[in-house]
Coordinates of C-alpha atoms in Angstrom, one line a residue:
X1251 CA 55.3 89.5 42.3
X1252 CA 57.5 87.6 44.7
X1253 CA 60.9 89.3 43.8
X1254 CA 62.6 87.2 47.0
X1255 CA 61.9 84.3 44.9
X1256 CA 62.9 85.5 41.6
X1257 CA 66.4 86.7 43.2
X1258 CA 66.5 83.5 44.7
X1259 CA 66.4 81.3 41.4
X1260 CA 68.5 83.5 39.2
X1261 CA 65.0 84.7 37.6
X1262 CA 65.9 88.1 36.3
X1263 CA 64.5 88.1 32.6
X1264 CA 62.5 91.8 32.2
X1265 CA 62.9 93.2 35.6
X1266 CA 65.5 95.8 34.6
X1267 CA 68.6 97.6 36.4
X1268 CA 66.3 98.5 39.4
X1269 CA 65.9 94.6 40.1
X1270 CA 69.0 93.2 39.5
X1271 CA 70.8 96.3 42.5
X1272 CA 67.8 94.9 44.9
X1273 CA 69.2 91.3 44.1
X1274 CA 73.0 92.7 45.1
X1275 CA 71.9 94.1 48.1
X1276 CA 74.0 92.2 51.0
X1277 CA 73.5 92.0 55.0
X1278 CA 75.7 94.9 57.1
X1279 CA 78.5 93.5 58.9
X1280 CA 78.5 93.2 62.9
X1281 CA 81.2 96.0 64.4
X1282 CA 84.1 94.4 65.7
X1283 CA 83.6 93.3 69.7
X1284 CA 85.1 96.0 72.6
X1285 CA 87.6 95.1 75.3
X1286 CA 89.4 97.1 77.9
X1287 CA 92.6 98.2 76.2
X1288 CA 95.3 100.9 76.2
X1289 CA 94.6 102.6 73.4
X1290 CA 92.7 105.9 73.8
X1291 CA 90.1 106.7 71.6
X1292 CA 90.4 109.4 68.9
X1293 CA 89.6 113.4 69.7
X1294 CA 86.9 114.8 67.5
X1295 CA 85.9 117.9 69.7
X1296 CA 85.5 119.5 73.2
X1297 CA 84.7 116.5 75.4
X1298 CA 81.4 116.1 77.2
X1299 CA 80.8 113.9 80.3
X1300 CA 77.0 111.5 80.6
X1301 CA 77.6 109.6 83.4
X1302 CA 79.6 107.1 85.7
X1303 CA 79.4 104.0 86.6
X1304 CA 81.0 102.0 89.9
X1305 CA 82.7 98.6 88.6
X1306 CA 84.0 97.5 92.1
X1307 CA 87.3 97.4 93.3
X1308 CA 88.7 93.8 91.2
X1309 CA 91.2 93.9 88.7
X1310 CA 90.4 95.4 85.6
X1311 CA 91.9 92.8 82.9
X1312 CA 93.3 93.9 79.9
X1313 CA 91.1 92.3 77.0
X1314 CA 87.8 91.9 79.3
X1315 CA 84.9 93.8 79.3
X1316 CA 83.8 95.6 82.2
X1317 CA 80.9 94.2 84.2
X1318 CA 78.2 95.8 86.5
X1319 CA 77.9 93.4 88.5
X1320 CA 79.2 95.0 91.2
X1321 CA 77.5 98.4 90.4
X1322 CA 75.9 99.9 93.4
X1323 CA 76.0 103.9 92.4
X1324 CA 78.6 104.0 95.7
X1325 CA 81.8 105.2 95.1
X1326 CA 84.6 103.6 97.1
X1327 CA 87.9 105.1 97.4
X1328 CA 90.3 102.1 95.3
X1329 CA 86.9 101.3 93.3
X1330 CA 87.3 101.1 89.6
X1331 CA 85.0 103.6 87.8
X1332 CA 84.1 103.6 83.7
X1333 CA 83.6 107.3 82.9
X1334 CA 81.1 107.6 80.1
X1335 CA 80.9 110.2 77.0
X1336 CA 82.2 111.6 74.1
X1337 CA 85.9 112.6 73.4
X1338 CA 87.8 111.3 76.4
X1339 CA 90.5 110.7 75.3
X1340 CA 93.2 111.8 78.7
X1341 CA 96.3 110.3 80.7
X1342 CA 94.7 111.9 83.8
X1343 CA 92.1 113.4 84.8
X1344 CA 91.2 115.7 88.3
X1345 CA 89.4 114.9 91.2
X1346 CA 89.5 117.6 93.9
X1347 CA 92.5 118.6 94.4
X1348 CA 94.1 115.2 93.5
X1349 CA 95.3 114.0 89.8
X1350 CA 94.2 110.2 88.6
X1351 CA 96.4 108.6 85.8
X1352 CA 94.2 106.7 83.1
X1353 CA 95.7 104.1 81.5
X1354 CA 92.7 101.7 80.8
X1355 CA 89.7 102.5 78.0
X1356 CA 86.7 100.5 77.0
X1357 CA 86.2 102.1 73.7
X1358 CA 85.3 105.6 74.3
X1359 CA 84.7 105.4 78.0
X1360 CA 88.2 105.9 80.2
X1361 CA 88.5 103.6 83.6
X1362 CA 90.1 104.8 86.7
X1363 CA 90.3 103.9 90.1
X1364 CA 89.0 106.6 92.9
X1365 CA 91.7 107.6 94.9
X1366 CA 92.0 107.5 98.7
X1367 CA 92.4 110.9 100.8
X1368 CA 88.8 112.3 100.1
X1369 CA 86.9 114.0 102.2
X1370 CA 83.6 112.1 102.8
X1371 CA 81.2 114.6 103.8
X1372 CA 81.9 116.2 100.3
X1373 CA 80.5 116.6 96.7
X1374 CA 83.5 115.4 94.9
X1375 CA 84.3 117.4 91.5
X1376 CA 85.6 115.4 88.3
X1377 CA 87.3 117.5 85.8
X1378 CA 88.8 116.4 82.2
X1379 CA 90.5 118.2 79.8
X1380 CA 91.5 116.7 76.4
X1381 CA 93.1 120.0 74.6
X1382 CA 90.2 121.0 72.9
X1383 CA 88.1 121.5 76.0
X1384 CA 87.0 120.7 79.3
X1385 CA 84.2 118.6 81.3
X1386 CA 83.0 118.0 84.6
X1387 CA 80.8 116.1 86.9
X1388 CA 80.1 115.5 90.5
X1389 CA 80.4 112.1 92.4
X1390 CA 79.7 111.7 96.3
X1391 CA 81.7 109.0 98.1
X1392 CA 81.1 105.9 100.6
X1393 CA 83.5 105.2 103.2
X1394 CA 83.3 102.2 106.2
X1395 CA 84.5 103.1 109.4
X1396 CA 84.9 99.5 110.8
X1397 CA 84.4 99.1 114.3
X1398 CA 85.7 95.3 116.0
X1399 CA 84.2 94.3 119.0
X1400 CA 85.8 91.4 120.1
X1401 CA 84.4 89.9 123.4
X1402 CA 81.8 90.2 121.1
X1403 CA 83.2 88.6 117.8
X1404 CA 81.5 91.4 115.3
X1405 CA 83.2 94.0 113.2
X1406 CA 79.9 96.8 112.9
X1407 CA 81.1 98.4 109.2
X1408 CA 79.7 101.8 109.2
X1409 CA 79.1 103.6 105.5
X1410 CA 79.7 107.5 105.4
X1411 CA 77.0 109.4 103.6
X1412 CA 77.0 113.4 103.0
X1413 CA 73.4 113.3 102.8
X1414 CA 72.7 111.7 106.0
X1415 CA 72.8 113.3 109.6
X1416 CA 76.5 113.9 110.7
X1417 CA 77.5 112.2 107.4
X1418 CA 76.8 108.9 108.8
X1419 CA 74.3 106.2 107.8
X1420 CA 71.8 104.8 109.9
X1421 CA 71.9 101.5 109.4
X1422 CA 75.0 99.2 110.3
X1423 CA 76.3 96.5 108.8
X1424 CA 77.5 93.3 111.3
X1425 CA 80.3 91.3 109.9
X1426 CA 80.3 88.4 112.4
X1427 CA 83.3 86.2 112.8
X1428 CA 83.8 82.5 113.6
X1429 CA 87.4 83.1 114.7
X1430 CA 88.2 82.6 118.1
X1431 CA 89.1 86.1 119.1
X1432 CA 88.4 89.2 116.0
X1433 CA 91.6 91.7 117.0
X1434 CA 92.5 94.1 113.9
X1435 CA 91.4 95.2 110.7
X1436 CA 93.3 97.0 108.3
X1437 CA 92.4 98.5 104.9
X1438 CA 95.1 97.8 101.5
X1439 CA 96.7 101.1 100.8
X1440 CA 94.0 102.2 97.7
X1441 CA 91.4 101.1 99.9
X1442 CA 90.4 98.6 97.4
X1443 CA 90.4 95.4 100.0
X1444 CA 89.3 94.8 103.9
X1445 CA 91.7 92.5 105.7
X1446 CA 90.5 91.2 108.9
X1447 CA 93.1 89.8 111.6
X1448 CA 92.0 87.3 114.1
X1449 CA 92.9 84.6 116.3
X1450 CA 92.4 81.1 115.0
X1451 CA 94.1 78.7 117.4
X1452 CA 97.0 79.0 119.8
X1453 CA 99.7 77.0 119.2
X1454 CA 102.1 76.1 122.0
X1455 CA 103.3 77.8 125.4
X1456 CA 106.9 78.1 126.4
X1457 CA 107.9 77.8 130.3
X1458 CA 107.6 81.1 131.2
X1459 CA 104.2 81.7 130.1
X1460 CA 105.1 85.2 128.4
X1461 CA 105.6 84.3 124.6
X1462 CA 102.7 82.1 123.2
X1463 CA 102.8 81.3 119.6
X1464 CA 99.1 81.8 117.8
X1465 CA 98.4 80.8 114.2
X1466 CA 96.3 84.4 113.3
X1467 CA 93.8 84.2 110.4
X1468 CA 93.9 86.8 107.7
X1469 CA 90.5 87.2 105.3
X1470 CA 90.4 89.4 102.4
X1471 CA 87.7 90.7 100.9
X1472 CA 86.5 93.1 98.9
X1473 CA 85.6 96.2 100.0
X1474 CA 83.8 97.3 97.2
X1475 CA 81.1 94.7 96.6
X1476 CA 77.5 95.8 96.8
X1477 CA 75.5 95.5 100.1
X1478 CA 78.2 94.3 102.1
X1479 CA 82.1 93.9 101.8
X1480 CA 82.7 90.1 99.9
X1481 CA 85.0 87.3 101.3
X1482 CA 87.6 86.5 98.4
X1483 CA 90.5 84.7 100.1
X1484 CA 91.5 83.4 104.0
X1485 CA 95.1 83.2 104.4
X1486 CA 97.0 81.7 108.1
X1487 CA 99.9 82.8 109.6
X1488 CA 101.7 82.4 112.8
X1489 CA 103.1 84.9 115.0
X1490 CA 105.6 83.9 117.7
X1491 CA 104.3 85.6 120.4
X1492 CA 100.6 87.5 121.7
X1493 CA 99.5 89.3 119.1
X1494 CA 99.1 93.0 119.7
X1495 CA 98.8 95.2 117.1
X1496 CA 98.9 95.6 113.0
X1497 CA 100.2 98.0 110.4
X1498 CA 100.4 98.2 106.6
X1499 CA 102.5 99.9 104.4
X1500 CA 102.0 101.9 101.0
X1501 CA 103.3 98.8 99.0
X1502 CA 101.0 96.1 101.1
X1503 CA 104.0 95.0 103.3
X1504 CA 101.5 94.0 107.0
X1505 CA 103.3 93.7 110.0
X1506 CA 101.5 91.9 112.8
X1507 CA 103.3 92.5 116.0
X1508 CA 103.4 89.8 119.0
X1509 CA 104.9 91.0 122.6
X1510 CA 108.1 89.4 121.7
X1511 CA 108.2 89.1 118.3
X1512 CA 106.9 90.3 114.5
X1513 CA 106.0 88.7 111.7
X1514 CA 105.8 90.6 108.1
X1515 CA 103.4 89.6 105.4
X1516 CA 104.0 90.3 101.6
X1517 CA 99.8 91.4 101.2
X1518 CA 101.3 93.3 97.4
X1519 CA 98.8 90.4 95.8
X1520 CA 96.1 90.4 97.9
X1521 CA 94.7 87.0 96.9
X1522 CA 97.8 85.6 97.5
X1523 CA 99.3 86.8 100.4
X1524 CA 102.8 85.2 101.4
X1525 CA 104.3 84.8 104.5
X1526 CA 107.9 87.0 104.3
X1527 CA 109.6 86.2 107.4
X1528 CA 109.3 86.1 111.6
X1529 CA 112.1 88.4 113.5
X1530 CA 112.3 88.1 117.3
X1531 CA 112.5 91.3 119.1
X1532 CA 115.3 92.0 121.5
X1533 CA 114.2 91.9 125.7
X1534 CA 112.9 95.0 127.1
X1535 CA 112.1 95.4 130.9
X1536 CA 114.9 93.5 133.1
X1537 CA 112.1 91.3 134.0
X1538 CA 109.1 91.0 131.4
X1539 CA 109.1 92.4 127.9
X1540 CA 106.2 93.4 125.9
X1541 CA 106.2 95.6 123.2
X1542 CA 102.7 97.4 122.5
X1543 CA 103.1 99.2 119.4
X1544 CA 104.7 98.7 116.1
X1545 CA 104.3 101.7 113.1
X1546 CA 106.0 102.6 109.4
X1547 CA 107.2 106.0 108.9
X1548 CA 110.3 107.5 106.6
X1549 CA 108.3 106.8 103.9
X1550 CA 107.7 103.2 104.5
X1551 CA 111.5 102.8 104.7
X1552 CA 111.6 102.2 108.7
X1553 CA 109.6 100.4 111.3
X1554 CA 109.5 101.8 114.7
X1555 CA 108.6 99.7 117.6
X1556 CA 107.7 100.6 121.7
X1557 CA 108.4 98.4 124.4
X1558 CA 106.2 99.4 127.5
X1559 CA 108.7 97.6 130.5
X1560 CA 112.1 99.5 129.3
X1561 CA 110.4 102.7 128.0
X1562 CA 112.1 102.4 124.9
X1563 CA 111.8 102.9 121.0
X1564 CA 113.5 100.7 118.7
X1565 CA 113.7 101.2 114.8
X1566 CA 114.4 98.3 112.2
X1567 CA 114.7 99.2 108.8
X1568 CA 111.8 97.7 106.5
X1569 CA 113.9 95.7 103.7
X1570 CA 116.5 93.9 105.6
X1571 CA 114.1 94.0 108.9
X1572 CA 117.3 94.7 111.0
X1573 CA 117.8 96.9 113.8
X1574 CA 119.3 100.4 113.3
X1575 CA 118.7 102.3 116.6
X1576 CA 117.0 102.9 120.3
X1577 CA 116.4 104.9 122.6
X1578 CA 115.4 104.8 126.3
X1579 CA 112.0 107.8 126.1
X1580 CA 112.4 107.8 130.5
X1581 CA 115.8 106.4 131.2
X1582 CA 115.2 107.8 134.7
X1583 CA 112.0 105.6 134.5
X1584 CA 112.2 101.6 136.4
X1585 CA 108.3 101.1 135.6
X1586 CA 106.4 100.0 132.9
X1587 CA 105.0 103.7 131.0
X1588 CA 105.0 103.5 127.4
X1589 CA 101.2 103.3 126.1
X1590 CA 101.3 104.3 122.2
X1591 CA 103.1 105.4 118.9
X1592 CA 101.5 107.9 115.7
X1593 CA 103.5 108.6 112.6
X1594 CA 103.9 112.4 112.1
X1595 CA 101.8 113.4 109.2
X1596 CA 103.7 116.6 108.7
X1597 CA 107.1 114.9 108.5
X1598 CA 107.3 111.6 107.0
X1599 CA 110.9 110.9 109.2
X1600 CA 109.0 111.6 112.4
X1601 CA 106.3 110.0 115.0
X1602 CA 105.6 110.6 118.4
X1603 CA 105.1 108.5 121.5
X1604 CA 102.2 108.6 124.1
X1605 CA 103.6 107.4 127.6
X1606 CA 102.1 107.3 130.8
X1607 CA 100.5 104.2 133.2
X1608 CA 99.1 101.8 130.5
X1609 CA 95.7 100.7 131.0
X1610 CA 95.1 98.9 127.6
X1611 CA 97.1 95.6 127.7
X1612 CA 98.5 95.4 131.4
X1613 CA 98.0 92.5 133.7
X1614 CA 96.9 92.4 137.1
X1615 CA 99.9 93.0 138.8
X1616 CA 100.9 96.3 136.5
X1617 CA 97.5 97.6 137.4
X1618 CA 98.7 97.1 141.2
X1619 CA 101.4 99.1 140.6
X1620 CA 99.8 101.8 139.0
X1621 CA 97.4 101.9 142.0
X1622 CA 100.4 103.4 144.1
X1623 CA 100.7 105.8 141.6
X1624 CA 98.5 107.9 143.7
X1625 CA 100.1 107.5 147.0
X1626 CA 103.0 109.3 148.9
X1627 CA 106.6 109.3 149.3
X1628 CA 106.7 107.3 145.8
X1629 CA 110.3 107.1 144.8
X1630 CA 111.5 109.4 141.8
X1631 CA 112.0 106.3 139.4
X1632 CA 108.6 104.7 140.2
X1633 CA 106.5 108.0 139.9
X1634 CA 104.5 108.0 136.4
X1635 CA 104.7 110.1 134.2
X1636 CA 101.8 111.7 131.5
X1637 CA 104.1 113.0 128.1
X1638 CA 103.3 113.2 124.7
X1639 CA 107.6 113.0 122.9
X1640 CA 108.2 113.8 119.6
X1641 CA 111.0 112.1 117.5
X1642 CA 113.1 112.8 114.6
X1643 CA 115.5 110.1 113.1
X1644 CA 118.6 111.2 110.7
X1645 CA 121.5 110.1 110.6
X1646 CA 122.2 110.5 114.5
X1647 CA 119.9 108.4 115.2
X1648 CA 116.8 108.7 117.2
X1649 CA 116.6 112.9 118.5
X1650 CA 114.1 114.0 120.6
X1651 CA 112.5 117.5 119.2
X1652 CA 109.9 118.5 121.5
X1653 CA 107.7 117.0 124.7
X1654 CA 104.5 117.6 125.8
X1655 CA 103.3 117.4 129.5
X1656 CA 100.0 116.3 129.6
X1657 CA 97.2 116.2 132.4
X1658 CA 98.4 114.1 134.9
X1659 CA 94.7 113.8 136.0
X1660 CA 94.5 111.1 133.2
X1661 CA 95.4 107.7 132.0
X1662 CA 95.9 108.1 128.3
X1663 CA 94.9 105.2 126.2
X1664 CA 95.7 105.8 122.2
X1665 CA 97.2 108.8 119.6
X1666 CA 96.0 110.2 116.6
X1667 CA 96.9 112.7 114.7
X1668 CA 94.3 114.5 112.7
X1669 CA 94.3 116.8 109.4
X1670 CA 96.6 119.3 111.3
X1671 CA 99.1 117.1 112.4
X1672 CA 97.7 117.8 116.1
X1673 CA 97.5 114.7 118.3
X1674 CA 93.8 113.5 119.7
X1675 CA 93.9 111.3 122.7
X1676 CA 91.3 109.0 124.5
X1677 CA 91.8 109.2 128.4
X1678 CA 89.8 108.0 131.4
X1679 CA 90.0 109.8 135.3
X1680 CA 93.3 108.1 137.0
X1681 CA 91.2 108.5 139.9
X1682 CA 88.7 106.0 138.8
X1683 CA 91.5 103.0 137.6
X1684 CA 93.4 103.3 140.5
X1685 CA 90.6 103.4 143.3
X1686 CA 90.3 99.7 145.0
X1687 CA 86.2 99.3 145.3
X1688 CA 86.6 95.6 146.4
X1689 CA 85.8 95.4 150.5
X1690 CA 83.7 98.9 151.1
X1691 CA 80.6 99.1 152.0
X1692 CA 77.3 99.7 149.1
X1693 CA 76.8 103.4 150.5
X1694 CA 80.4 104.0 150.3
X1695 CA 80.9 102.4 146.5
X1696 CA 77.7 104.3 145.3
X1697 CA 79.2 107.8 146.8
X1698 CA 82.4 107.0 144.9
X1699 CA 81.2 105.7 141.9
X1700 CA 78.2 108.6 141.9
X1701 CA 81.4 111.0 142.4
X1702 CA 84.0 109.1 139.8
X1703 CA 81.2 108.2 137.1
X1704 CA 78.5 110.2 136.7
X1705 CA 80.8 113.6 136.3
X1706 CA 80.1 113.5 132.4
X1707 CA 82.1 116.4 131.8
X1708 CA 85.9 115.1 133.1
X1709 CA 85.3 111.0 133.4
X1710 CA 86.0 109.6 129.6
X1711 CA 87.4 112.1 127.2
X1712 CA 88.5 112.9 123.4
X1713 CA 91.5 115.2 124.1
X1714 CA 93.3 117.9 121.5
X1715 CA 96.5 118.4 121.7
X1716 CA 98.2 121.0 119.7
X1717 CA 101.6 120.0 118.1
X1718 CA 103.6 123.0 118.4
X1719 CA 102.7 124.1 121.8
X1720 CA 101.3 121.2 123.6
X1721 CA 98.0 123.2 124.9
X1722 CA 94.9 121.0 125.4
X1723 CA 91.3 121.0 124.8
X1724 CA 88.7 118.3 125.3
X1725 CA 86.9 117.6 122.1
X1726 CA 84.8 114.6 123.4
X1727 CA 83.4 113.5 126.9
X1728 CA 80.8 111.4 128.4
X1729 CA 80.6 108.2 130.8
X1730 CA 82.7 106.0 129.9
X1731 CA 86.1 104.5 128.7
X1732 CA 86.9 105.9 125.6
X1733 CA 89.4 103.3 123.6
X1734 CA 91.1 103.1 120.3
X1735 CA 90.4 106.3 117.9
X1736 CA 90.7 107.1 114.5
X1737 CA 90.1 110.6 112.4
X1738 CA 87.4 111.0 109.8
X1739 CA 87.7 113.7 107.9
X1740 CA 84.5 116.4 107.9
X1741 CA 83.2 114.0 111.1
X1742 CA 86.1 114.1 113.1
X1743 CA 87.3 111.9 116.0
X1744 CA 85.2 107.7 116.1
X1745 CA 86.3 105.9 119.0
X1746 CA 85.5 102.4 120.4
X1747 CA 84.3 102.6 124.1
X1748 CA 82.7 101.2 127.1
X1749 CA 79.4 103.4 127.9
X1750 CA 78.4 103.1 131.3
X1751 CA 74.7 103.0 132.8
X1752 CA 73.5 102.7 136.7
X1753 CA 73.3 99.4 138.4
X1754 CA 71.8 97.8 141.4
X1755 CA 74.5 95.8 142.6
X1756 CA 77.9 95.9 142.6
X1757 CA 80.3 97.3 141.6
X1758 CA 76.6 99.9 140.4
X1759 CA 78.1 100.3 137.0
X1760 CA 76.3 98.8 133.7
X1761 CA 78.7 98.8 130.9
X1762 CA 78.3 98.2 127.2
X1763 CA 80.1 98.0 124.3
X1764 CA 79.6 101.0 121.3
X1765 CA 80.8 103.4 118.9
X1766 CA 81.8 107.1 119.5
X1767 CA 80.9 109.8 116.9
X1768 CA 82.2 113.5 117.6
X1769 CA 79.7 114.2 114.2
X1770 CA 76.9 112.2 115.7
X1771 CA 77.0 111.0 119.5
X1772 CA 77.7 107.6 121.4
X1773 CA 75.9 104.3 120.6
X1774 CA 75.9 101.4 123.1
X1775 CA 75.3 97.8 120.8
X1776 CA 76.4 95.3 123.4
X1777 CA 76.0 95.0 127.4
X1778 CA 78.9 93.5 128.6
X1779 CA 79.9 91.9 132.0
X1780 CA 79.9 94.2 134.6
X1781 CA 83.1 93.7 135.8
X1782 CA 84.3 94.9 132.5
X1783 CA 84.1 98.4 133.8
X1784 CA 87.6 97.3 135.9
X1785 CA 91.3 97.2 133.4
X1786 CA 93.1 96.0 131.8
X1787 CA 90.9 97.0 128.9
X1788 CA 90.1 95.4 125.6
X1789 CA 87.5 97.1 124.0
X1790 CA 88.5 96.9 120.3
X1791 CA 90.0 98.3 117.1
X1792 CA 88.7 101.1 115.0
X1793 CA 89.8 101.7 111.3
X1794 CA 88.5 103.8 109.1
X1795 CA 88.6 103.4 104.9
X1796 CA 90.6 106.9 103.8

């Protein structure tokens, strides 16, 4: 019997009750769709925890749905995670030692972003508890350490990996660039987007030759895409003088410092980045200034910059970018000796300041003057110095609170403080920058260099210097210049640096341009020019993704 039919045409006469419920019957109703919201699901029981997914590091819109699209099973510190399961329903949850707010849910499954400050050489531990109970799971993390070489004009983005030898993965990534010269890169604070800083154009010279204005290129991209960090935005900007360095602050506030000038850039929206304002510096030495350093500290509330001519410090405060105070580090001092400045990780009101010859940005003629360094009967204010200086600023000012002599055997190049709040510093032999090997004969050049270079164990070197009591210990060394440095955590000190190999003709000394891993060794990538070997130096920026 074809009961569809009879249903159909209203035929019902002597099929019964039994018929006329199967005619009634009706079709279930789709459930209503799911979008990210803030409402928290209800608690029915202990929770339990099945799995996590990676959504990259894009805004998670409210009434969206989440896509995998950018799911790659590594998890980026600032990358958006959906954490799957039943009953959790939390305003937080735990990861390490370190609480993440949830605010965002797509139906039972909470989102949250993976906080920066974890160790990457770890098993991370995720713990929730909604009341009733509690869950956990384990999550490794992926970190770049992005190395710029740019004679070269490549960034080699490194991945961390706890499974891998020394933490660190095999293969590189190269992130070529079409700029004219690739100087900085800098991480947003959550880690959620690369910035790269480069040169795109100069823009005019004034008479004096010392304060070129360049028009700097800014790309953003996002860190957390799969394979290979994603271009989302390019953004220009001018600075009013050589660009030198770059900082960022918790709220996204990037200062890009020029020798003469700074310009601050309001990076809060990433993908749309506004230019806040440009703020001349005041002169320095009596005849050249050049500041080389620019850093936040007192909580993002001050700026402090160095000026290598005068030797002196000078601190603007961040939200009316005015001066507030300076101070002379060598008053006693009529040479150029200021070479670096690291925030204090153990006291957000103080930094320190790294002087001595500086090799990384001087000219010529500064490198001719450090060459006498060396000699005799050198009067008291032209005699360099080799100091490590910490500072405190209250409200007296700028007060000096400890100072460290360091080996005066060395030419220090860059600071960094590591988990300890102890300072690590790249140095090369003095002996080597100031000896002239222009005009000597081969056999006396390869005696020299064969002395200077191939002494592995005191040419180029990672030194530790303890906070409290200045004491030293070398912690890397090897042939070489060993440049800018940062601080991984669990792999220790990565440094950018000129690796030197034999040559046949002069001046005998190959160099080429690498990576420096205390967890892993030196890799050379580039050869370079030969007479690279010879400062001033510019061997490139390190950064690493906390």
């Amino acid at each position: 019997m074809n009961l569809k039919g009879m249903c159909t045409k209203g035929i019902i006469i002597g099929l019964g009750f039994g018929l006329l419920a199967a005619c009634q019957t009706t079709t279930p109703s789709k459930p209503d769709p799911v979008y990210i919201s803030h409402t928290a699901p209800a608690v029915a029981g202990k929770p339990t925890i099945s799995g996590l997914t990676d959504l990259g590091s894009l805004p998670q819109n409210l009434g969206n749905t989440p896509s995998t699209a950018f799911a790659d099973e590594r998890f980026s510190p600032g990358e958006w995670v959906m954490l799957k399961g039943k009953n959790l329903a939390v305003n937080s949850l735990h990861i390490d030692d370190q609480t993440v707010p949830v605010d965002l849910y797509y139906g039972q499954n909470p989102l949250f972003k993976i906080p920066v400050g974890l160790n990457p050489t770890k098993l991370h531990n995720i713990v929730i508890d909604n009341g009733q109970g509690k869950a956990a799971s384990t999550f490794k993390s992926s970190h770049y350490i992005v190395a710029t070489d740019t004679d070269g004009k490549q960034r080699h983005l490194i991945r961390t990996n706890p499974d891998d030898r020394g933490s660190i993965e095999e293969d590189w990534i190269d992130l070529a660039s079409e700029a004219e010269r690739p100087l900085f890169t800098l991480f947003s604070a959550d880690s959620s987007y690369l910035f790269t800083v480069n040169i795109a154009s100069r823009v005019e010279e004034d008479t004096d030759k010392e304060a070129n204005a360049y028009v700097m290129e800014v790309r953003v991209f996002h860190a957390a895409a799969p394979d290979a960090p994603a271009l989302l935005k390019q953004f220009e900007v001018v600075v009013d003088s050589s660009p030198i360095d770059v900082t960022i602050s918790a709220n996204n506030q990037i200062v890009l410092l020029g020798k003469r000038s700074f310009t601050v850039i309001d990076a809060s929206d990433p993908l749309a980045m506004v230019e806040r304002q440009r703020v001349q510096l005041p002169a320095g030495g009596e005849e050249k200034t050049t500041f080389v350093d620019v850093i936040y500290f007192a909580d993002d509330q001050r700026l402090a910059f160095l000026e290598t001519y005068s030797n002196r410090i000078f601190v603007y405060d961040t939200a009316s970018l005015s001066p507030l105070a300076d101070v002379n580090v060598l008053p006693e001092k009529s040479i150029a000796l200021g070479v670096d400045l690291e925030p204090d990780p153990k006291d957000s009101n103080s930094f320190w300041a790294l002087m001595g010859p500086n090799y990384r940005l001087t000219g010529s003629g500064l490198v001719k003057q450090y060459k006498t360094l060396m000699g005799k009967d050198i009067p008291a204010d032209k005699r360099g110095v080799h100091q490590l200086v910490h500072y405190s600023f209250g409200e007296s000012g700028l007060v000096e609170t400890k100072r460290h002599e360091l080996d005066s055997d060395y030419a220090a190049y860059f600071a960094q403080a590591d988990n300890n709040g102890d300072l690590l510093i790249t140095a090369t032999k003095l002996q080597f920058l100031t000896t002239d090997l222009e005009g000597k004969k081969t056999t006396e050049v390869l005696k020299m260099t064969k002395k200077l270079v191939w002494d592995a164990l005191s040419f180029g070197r990672v030194i530790k210097v303890d906070r409290d009591s200045g004491a030293m210990e070398t912690v890397s060394s090897g042939v070489g210049i060993y440049y800018d440095l940062e601080w991984v955590p669990g792999i220790g000190q990565v440094f950018s640096l000129l690796k030197f190999g034999p040559s046949f003709s002069f001046p005998y000394i190959t160099p080429s341009w690498g990576v420096g891993i205390a967890s892993t060794g030196t890799y050379a990538k580039r050869k370079m020019n030969k007479y690279a070997v010879f400062p001033p130096y510019s061997v490139g920026d390190i950064e690493y993704q906390d």
